[in-house]
Tab-separated table of C-alpha atoms in Angstrom:
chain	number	residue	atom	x	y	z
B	182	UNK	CA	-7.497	-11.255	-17.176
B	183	UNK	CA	-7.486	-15.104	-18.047
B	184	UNK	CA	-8.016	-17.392	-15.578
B	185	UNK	CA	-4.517	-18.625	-14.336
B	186	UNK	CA	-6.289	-21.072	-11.361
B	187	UNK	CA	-9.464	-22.804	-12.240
B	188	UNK	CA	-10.189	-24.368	-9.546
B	189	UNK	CA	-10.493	-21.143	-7.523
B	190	UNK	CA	-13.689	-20.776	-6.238
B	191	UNK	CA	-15.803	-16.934	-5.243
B	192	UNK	CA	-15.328	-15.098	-2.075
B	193	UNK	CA	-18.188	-16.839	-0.742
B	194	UNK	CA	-17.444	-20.419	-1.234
B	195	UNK	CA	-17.098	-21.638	2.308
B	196	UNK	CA	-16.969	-19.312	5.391
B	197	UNK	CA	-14.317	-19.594	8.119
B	198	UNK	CA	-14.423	-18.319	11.895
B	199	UNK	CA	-11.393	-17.468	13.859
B	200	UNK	CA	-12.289	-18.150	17.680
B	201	UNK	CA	-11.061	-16.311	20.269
B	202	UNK	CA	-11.238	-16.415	23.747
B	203	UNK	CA	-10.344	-12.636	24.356
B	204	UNK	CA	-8.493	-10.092	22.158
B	205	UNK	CA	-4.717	-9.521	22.998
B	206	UNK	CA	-3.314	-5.843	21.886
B	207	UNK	CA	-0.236	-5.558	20.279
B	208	UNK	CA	1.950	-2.995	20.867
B	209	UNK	CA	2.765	-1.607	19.313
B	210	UNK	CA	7.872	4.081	-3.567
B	211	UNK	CA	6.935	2.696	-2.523
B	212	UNK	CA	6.618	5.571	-1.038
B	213	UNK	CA	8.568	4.062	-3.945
B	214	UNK	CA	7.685	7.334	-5.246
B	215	UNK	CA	10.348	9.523	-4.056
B	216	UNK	CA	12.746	7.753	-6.480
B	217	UNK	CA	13.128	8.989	-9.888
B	218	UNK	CA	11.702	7.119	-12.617
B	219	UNK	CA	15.244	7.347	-14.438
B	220	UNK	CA	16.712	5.150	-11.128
B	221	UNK	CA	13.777	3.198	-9.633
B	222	UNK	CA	6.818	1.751	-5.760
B	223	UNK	CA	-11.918	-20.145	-0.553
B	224	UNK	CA	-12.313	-24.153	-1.500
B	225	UNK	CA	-11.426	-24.628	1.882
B	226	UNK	CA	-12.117	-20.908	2.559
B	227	UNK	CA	-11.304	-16.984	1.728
B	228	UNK	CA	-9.580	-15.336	4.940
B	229	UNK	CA	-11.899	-12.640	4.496
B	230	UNK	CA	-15.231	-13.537	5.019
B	231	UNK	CA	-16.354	-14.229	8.745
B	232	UNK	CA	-14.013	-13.268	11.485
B	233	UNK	CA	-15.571	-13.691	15.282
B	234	UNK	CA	-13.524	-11.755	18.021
B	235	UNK	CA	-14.232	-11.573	21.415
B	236	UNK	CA	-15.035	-7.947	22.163
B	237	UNK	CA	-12.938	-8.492	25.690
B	238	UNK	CA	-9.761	-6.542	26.571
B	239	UNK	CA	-8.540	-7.620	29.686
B	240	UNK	CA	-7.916	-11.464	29.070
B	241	UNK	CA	-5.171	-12.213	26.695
B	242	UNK	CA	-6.202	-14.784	24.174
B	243	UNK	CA	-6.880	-18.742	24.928
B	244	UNK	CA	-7.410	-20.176	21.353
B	245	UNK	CA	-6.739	-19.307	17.938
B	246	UNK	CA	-8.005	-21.731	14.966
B	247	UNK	CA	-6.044	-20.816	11.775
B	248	UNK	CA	-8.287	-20.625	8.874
B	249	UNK	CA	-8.374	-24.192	7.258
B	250	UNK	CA	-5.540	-24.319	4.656
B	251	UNK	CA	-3.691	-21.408	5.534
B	252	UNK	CA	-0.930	-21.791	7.538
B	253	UNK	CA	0.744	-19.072	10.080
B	254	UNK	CA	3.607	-18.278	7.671
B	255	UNK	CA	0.866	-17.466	4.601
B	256	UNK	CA	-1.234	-14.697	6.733
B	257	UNK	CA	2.367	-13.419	7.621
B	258	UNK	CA	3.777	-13.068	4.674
B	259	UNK	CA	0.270	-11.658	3.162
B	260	UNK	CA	1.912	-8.573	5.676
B	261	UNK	CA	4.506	-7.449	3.311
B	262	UNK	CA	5.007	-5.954	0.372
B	263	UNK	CA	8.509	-6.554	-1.114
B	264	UNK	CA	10.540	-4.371	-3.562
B	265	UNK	CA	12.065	-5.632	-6.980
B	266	UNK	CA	12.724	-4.276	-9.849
B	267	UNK	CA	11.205	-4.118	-13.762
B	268	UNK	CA	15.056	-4.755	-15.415
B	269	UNK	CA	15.146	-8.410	-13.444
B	270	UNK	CA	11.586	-9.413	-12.888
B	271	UNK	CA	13.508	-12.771	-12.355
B	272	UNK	CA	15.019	-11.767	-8.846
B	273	UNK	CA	11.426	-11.336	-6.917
B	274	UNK	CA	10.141	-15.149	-8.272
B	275	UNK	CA	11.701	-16.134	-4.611
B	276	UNK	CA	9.405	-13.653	-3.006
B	277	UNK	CA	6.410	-14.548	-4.897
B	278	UNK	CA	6.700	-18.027	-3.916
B	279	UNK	CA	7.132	-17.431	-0.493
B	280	UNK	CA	4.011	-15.731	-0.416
B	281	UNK	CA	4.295	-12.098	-0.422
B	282	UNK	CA	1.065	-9.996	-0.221
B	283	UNK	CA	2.864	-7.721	-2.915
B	284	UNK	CA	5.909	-6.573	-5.047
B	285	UNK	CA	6.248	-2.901	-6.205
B	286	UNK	CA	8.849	-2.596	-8.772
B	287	UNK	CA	11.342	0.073	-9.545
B	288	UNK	CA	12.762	1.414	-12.560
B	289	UNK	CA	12.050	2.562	-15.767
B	290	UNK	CA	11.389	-0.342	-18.662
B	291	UNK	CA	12.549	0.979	-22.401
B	292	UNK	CA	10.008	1.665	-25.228
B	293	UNK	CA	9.287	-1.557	-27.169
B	294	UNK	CA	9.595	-4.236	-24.012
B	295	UNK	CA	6.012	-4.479	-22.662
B	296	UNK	CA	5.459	-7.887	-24.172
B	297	UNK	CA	8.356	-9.003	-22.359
B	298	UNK	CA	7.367	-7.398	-19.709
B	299	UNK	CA	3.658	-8.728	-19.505
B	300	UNK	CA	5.212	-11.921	-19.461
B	301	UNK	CA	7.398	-11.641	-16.922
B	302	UNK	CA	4.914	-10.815	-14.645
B	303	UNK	CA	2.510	-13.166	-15.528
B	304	UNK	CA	5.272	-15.698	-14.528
B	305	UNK	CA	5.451	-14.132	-11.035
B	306	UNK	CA	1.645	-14.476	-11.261
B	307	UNK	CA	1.681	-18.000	-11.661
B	308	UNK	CA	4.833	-18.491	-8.901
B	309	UNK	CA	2.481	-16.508	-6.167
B	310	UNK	CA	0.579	-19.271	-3.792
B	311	UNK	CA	-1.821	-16.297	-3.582
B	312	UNK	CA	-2.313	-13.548	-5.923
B	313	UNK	CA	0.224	-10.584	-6.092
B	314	UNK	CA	-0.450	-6.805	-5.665
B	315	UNK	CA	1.668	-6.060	-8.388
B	316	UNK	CA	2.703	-1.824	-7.470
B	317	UNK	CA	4.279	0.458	-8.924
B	318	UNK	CA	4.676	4.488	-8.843
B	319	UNK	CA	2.835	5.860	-11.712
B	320	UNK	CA	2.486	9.799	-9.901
B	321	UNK	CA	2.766	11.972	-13.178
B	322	UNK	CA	6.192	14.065	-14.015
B	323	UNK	CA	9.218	12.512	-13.056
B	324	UNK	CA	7.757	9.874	-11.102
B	325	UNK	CA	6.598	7.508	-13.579
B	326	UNK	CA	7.988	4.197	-13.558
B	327	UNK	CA	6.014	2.908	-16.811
B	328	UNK	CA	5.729	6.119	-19.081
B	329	UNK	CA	7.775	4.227	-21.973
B	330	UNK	CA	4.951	1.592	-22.215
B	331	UNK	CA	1.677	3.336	-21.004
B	332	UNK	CA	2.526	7.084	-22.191
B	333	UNK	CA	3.202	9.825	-19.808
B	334	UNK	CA	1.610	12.378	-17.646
B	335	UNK	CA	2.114	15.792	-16.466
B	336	UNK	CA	3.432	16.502	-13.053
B	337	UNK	CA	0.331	16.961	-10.718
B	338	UNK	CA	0.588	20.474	-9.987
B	339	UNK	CA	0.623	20.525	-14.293
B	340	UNK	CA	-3.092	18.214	-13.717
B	341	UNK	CA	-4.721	20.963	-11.798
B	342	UNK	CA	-3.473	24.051	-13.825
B	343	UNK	CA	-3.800	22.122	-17.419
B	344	UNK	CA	-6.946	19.601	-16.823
B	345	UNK	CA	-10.192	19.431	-15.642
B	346	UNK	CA	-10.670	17.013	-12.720
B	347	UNK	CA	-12.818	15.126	-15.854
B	348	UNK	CA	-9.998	15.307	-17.660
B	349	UNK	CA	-7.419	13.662	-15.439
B	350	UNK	CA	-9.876	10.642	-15.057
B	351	UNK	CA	-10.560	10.228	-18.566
B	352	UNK	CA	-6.462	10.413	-18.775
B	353	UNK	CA	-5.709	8.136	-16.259
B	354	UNK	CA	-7.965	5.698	-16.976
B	355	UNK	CA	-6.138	5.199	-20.505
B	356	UNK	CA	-2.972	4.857	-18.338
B	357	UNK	CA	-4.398	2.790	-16.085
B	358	UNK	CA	-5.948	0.067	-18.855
B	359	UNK	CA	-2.349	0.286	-20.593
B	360	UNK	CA	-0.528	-1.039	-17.341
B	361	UNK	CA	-3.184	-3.155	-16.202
B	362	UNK	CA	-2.756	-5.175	-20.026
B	363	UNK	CA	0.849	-5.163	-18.819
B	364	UNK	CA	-0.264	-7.182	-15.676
B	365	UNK	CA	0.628	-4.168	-13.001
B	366	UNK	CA	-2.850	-4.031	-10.487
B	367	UNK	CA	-1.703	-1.098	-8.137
B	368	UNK	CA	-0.414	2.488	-8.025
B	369	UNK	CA	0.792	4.094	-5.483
B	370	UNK	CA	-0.491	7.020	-6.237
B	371	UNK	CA	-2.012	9.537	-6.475
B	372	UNK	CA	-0.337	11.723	-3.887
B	373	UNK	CA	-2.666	13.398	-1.356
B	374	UNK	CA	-0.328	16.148	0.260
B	375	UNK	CA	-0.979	19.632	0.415
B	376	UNK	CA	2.066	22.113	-0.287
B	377	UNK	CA	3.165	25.365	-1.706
B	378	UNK	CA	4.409	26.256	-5.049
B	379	UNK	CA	7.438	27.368	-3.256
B	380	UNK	CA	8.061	23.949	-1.083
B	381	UNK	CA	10.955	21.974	-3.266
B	382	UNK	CA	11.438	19.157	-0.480
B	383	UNK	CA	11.340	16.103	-2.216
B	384	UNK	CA	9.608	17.551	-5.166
B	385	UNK	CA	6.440	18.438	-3.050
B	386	UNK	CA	5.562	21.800	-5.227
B	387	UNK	CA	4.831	19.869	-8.332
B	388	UNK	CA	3.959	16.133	-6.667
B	389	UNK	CA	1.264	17.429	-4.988
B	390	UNK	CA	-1.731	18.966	-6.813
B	391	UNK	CA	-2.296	22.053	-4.370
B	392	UNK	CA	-1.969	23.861	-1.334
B	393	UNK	CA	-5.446	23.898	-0.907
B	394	UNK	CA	-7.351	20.873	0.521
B	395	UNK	CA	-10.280	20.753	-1.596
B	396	UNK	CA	-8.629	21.314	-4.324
B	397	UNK	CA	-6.178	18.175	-3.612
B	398	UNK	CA	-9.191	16.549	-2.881
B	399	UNK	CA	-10.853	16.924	-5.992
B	400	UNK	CA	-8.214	16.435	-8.102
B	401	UNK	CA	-6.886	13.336	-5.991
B	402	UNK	CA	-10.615	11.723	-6.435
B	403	UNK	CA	-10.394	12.345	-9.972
B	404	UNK	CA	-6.969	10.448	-10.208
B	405	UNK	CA	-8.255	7.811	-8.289
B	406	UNK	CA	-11.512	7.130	-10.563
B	407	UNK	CA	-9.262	7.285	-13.498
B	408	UNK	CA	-7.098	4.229	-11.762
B	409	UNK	CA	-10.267	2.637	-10.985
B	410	UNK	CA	-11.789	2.632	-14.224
B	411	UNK	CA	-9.384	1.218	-15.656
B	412	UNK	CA	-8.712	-1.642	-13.391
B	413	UNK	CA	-5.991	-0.355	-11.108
B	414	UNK	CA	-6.256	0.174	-7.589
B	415	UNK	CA	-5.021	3.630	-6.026
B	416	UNK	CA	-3.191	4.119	-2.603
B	417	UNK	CA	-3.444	7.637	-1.431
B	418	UNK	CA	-0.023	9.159	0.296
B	419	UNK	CA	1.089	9.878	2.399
B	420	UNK	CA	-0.971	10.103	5.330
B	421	UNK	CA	-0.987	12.212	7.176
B	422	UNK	CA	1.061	14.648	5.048
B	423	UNK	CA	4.107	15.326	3.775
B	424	UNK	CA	3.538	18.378	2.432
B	425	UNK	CA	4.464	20.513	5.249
B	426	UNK	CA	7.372	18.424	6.842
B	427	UNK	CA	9.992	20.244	7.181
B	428	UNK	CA	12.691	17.355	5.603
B	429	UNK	CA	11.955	14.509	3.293
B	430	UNK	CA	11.802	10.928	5.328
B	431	UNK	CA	13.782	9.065	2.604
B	432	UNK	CA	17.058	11.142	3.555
B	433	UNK	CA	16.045	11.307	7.507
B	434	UNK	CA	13.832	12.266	9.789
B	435	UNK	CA	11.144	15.067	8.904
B	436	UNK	CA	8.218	16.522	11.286
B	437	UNK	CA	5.175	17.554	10.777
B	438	UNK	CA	3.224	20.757	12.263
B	439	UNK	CA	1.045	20.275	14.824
B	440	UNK	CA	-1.694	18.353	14.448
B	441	UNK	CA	-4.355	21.194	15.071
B	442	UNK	CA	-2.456	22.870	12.064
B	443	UNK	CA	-3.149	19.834	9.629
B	444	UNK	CA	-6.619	19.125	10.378
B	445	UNK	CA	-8.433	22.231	7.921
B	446	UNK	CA	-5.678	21.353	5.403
B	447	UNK	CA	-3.698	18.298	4.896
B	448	UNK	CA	-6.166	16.078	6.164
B	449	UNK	CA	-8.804	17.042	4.417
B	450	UNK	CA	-8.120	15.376	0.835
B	451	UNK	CA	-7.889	11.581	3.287
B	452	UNK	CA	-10.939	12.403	4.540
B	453	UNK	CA	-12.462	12.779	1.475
B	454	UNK	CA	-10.861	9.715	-0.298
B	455	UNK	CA	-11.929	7.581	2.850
B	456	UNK	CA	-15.488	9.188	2.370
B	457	UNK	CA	-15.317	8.204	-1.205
B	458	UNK	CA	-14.650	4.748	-0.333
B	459	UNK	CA	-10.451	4.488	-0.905
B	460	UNK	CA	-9.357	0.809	-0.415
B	461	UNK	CA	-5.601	1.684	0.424
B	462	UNK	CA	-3.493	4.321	2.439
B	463	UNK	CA	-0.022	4.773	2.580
B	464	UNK	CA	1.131	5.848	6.125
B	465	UNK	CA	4.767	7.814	5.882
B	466	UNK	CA	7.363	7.784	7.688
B	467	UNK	CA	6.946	11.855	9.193
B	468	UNK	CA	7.116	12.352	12.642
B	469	UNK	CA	3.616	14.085	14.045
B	470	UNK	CA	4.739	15.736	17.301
B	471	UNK	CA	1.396	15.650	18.814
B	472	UNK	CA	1.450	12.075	18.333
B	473	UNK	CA	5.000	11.353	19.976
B	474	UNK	CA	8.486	10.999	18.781
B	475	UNK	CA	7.917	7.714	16.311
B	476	UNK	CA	7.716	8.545	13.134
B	477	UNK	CA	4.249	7.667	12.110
B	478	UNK	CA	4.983	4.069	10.263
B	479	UNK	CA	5.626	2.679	13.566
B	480	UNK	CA	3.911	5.027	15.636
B	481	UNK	CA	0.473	3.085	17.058
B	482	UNK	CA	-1.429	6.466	17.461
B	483	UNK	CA	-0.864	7.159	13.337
B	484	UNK	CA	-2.792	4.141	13.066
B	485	UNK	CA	-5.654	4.787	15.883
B	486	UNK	CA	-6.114	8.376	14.207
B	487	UNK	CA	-6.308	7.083	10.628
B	488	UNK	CA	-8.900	4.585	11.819
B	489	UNK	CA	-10.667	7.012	13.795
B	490	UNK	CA	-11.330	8.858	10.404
B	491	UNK	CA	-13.457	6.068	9.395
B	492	UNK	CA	-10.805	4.118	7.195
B	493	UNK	CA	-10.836	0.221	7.451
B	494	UNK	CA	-9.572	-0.899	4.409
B	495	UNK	CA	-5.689	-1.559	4.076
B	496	UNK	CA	-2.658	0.538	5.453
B	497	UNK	CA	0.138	-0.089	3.834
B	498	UNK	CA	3.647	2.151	4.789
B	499	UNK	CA	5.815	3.946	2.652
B	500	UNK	CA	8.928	2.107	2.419
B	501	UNK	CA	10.733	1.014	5.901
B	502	UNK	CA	14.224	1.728	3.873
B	503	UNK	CA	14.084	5.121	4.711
B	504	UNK	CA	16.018	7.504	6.465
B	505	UNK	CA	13.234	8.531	9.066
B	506	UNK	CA	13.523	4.924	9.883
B	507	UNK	CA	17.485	4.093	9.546
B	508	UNK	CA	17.808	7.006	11.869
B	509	UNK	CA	15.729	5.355	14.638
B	510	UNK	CA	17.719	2.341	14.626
B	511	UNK	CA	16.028	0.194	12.853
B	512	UNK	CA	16.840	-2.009	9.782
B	513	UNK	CA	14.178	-2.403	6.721
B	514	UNK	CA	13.183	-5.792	8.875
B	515	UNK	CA	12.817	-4.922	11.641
B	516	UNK	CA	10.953	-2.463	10.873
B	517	UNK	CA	8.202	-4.122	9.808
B	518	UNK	CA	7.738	-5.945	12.620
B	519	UNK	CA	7.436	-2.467	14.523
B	520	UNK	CA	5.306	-1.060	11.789
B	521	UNK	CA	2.964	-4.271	11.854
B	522	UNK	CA	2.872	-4.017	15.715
B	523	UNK	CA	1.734	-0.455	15.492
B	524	UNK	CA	-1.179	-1.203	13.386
B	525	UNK	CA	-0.411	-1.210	9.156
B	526	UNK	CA	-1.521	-4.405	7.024
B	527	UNK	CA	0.991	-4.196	5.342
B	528	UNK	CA	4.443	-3.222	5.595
B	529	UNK	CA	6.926	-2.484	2.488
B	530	UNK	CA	10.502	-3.069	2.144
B	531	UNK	CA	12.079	-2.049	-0.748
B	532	UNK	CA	14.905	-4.165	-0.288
B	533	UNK	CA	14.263	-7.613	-1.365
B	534	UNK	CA	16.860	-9.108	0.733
B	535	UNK	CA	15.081	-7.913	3.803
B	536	UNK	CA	12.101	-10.109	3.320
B	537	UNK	CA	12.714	-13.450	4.878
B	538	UNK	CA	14.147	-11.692	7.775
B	539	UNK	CA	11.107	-9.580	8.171
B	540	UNK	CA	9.315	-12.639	8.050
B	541	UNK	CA	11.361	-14.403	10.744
B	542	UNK	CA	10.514	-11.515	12.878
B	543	UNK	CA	6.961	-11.500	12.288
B	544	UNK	CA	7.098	-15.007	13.600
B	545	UNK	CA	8.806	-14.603	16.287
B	546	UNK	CA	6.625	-11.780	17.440
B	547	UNK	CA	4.063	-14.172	16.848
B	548	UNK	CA	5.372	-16.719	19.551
B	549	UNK	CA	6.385	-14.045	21.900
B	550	UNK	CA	2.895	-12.679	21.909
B	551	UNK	CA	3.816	-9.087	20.813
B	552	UNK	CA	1.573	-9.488	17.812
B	553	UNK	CA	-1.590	-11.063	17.786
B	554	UNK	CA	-2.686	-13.903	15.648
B	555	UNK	CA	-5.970	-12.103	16.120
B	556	UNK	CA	-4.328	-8.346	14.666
B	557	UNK	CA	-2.826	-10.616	11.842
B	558	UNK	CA	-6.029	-12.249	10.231
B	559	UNK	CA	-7.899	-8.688	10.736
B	560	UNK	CA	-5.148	-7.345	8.408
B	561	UNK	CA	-5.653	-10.379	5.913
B	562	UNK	CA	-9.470	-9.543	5.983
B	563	UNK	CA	-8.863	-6.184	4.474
B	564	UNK	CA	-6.000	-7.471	1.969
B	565	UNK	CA	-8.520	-10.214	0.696
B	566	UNK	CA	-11.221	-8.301	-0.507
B	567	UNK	CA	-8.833	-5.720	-1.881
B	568	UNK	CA	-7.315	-8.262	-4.328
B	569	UNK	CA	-10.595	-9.990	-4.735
B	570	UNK	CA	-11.608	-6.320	-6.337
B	571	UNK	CA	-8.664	-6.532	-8.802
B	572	UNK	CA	-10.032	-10.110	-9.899
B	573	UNK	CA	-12.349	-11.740	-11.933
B	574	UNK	CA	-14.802	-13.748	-10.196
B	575	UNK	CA	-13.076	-16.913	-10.852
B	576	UNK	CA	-9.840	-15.711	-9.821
B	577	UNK	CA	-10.965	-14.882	-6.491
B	578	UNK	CA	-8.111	-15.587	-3.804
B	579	UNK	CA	-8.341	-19.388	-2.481
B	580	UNK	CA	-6.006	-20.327	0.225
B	581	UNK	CA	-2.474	-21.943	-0.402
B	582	UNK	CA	-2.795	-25.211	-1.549
């Protein structure tokens, strides 16, 4: 990657504290993915390096200091990742001005346009204040936005029966070179659920690469080193399973077995990717019973469970357009704010429209004192270091000038 910003300086440049007097609790694709690929995933100082929080719970908070050159609107909108789409790259430049963490595009571009393509997301790029995770849903099968440009794979379930779990990295790592020379950094992918051959909700038989945990597991590590060696980062889904819902969340609300049931099974391929050192999970939008009725984007104990499996690098959700959420009430805004309240870093609306009033919300959470200041730098120290991975050394994210 060329430099596009040479003044930007390494992660280490200058180190910033954020001061407070106690630490207030809040309260509280992509999944892109579930959409066919035929219709539709510091001069002044790096946000990430030193963060000091009070360790006490009972006083609410006295003081905040901002990090220098990054104003409460930046860290906010470093919170969401908005949709857009690869046939009007145009239409997200509004977006990427404003400062959104990321944009995770839909669609399927024709054979023969990856120049143009390459260029128009270089121009986003160069709109961002702060670099872009640039997503899309590159799963294998049918769920493969970029499979014109960076040549296609077989469904998952095809991986484990066709491929060696050396195979699928060597594989994906060609994939993931071609679309990061396109200038796409993430994938939402590879897909973590366990389910049966028989299961046909939302494609989970051949999305998923076995019933079996370890099997998932290996297979899902292999994917992910594939991504990784060729530049791209991976976000495991969906946590904590979809694979034995009994509905699929983008047409309404699903639920989950028990947790006791998931623990020897579904969970074990995330425990193994967070052992392995995963930088992103995708919460979904299932319903665990055992941990109330919220599905588990906005559910706060989705969150406390995920980081009591020794995760603490970035959650993002699946996308808050969904049915599971719709059906709650909710609107695509507002449910961010719910889903940032609970606990995710970042929060994904796949409706572009819904950004600046998902933003307006996160504000006025802010000044309400539902969500922290505190929570919302924490979740900008994880997102920092995660794009600072997808970056050259002189690239490295610099505040907004």
């Amino acid at each position: 990657m060329t430099s596009r910003h040479p003044s930007r300086l390494g992660m280490g440049a200058v180190l910033i504290a954020v001061l407070l007097a106690g630490c207030g609790s809040s309260h509280h694709g992509g999944d892109a993915g579930s959409t066919r690929a035929t219709s539709s995933t510091t001069s002044s100082t790096t946000v990430a390096t030193t963060t000091t929080v009070a360790t006490t719970t009972t006083a609410a908070p006295t003081t905040t200091t901002l990090p220098a050159s990054w104003s409460e609107h930046k860290l906010l909108a470093q919170l969401i990742m908005v949709g857009g789409v690869y046939s009007d790259l145009a239409a997200s430049t509004a977006a990427a001005h404003d400062g959104a963490g990321g944009l995770v595009f839909l669609g399927q571009p024709p054979a023969g346009s990856g120049p143009a393509l390459a260029a128009g997301l270089s121009a986003l790029e160069r709109t961002a204040s702060v670099p872009l995770f640039m997503a899309t849903d590159e799963e294998g099968g049918e769920i493969a936005r970029l499979s014109n440009l960076v040549g296609p794979l077989p469904w998952p379930r095809q991986m484990t029966s066709e491929w060696t779990p050396a195979e699928v990295t060597t594989h994906l790592a060609a994939v993931a070179s071609a679309m990061r020379r396109l200038g796409m950094t993430m994938d939402l992918a590879p897909v973590l659920d366990t389910a049966s051959s028989s299961d046909t909700i939302d494609d989970e038989n051949l999305r998923s690469f076995s019933e079996a945990g370890s099997t998932a597991a290996a297979y899902g590590l292999a994917f992910m080193k594939g991504l990784s060696d060729g530049g791209i980062i991976s976000v495991v889904k969906h946590f904590p399973g979809l694979g034995h819902a009994n509905g699929d969340t983008d047409l309404g609300p699903a639920e989950d077995p028990p947790l006791a049931d998931l623990v020897g099974h579904d969970l074990v391929p995330f425990q193994r990717a967070i052992d392995a050192g995963v930088r992103v999970v995708m919460m979904s939008n299932v319903t665990e019973p055992d941990w109330g009725a919220a599905p588990a984007s906005v559910n706060p104990a989705s969150y406390r469970y995920l980081r009591g499996m020794g995760f603490s690098g970035v959650v993002l959700t699946d996308s808050l357009d969904a049915g599971a959420i719709s059906a709650t009430g909710l609107d695509g805004a507002q449910a961010v704010v719910k889903a940032i309240e609970a606990g995710a870093d970042m929060a994904m609306v796949t409706t572009a429209s819904d950004f600046p009033a998902a933003l307006a919300g996160l504000q006025a959470a802010v000044s309400s004192g539902a969500l922290s200041m505190a929570q919302v730098v924490k979740s900008v120290d994880r997102i920092v270091p995660a794009k600072d991975a997808m970056l050259p050394a002189r690239d490295a994210v610099v505040p907004p000038r």
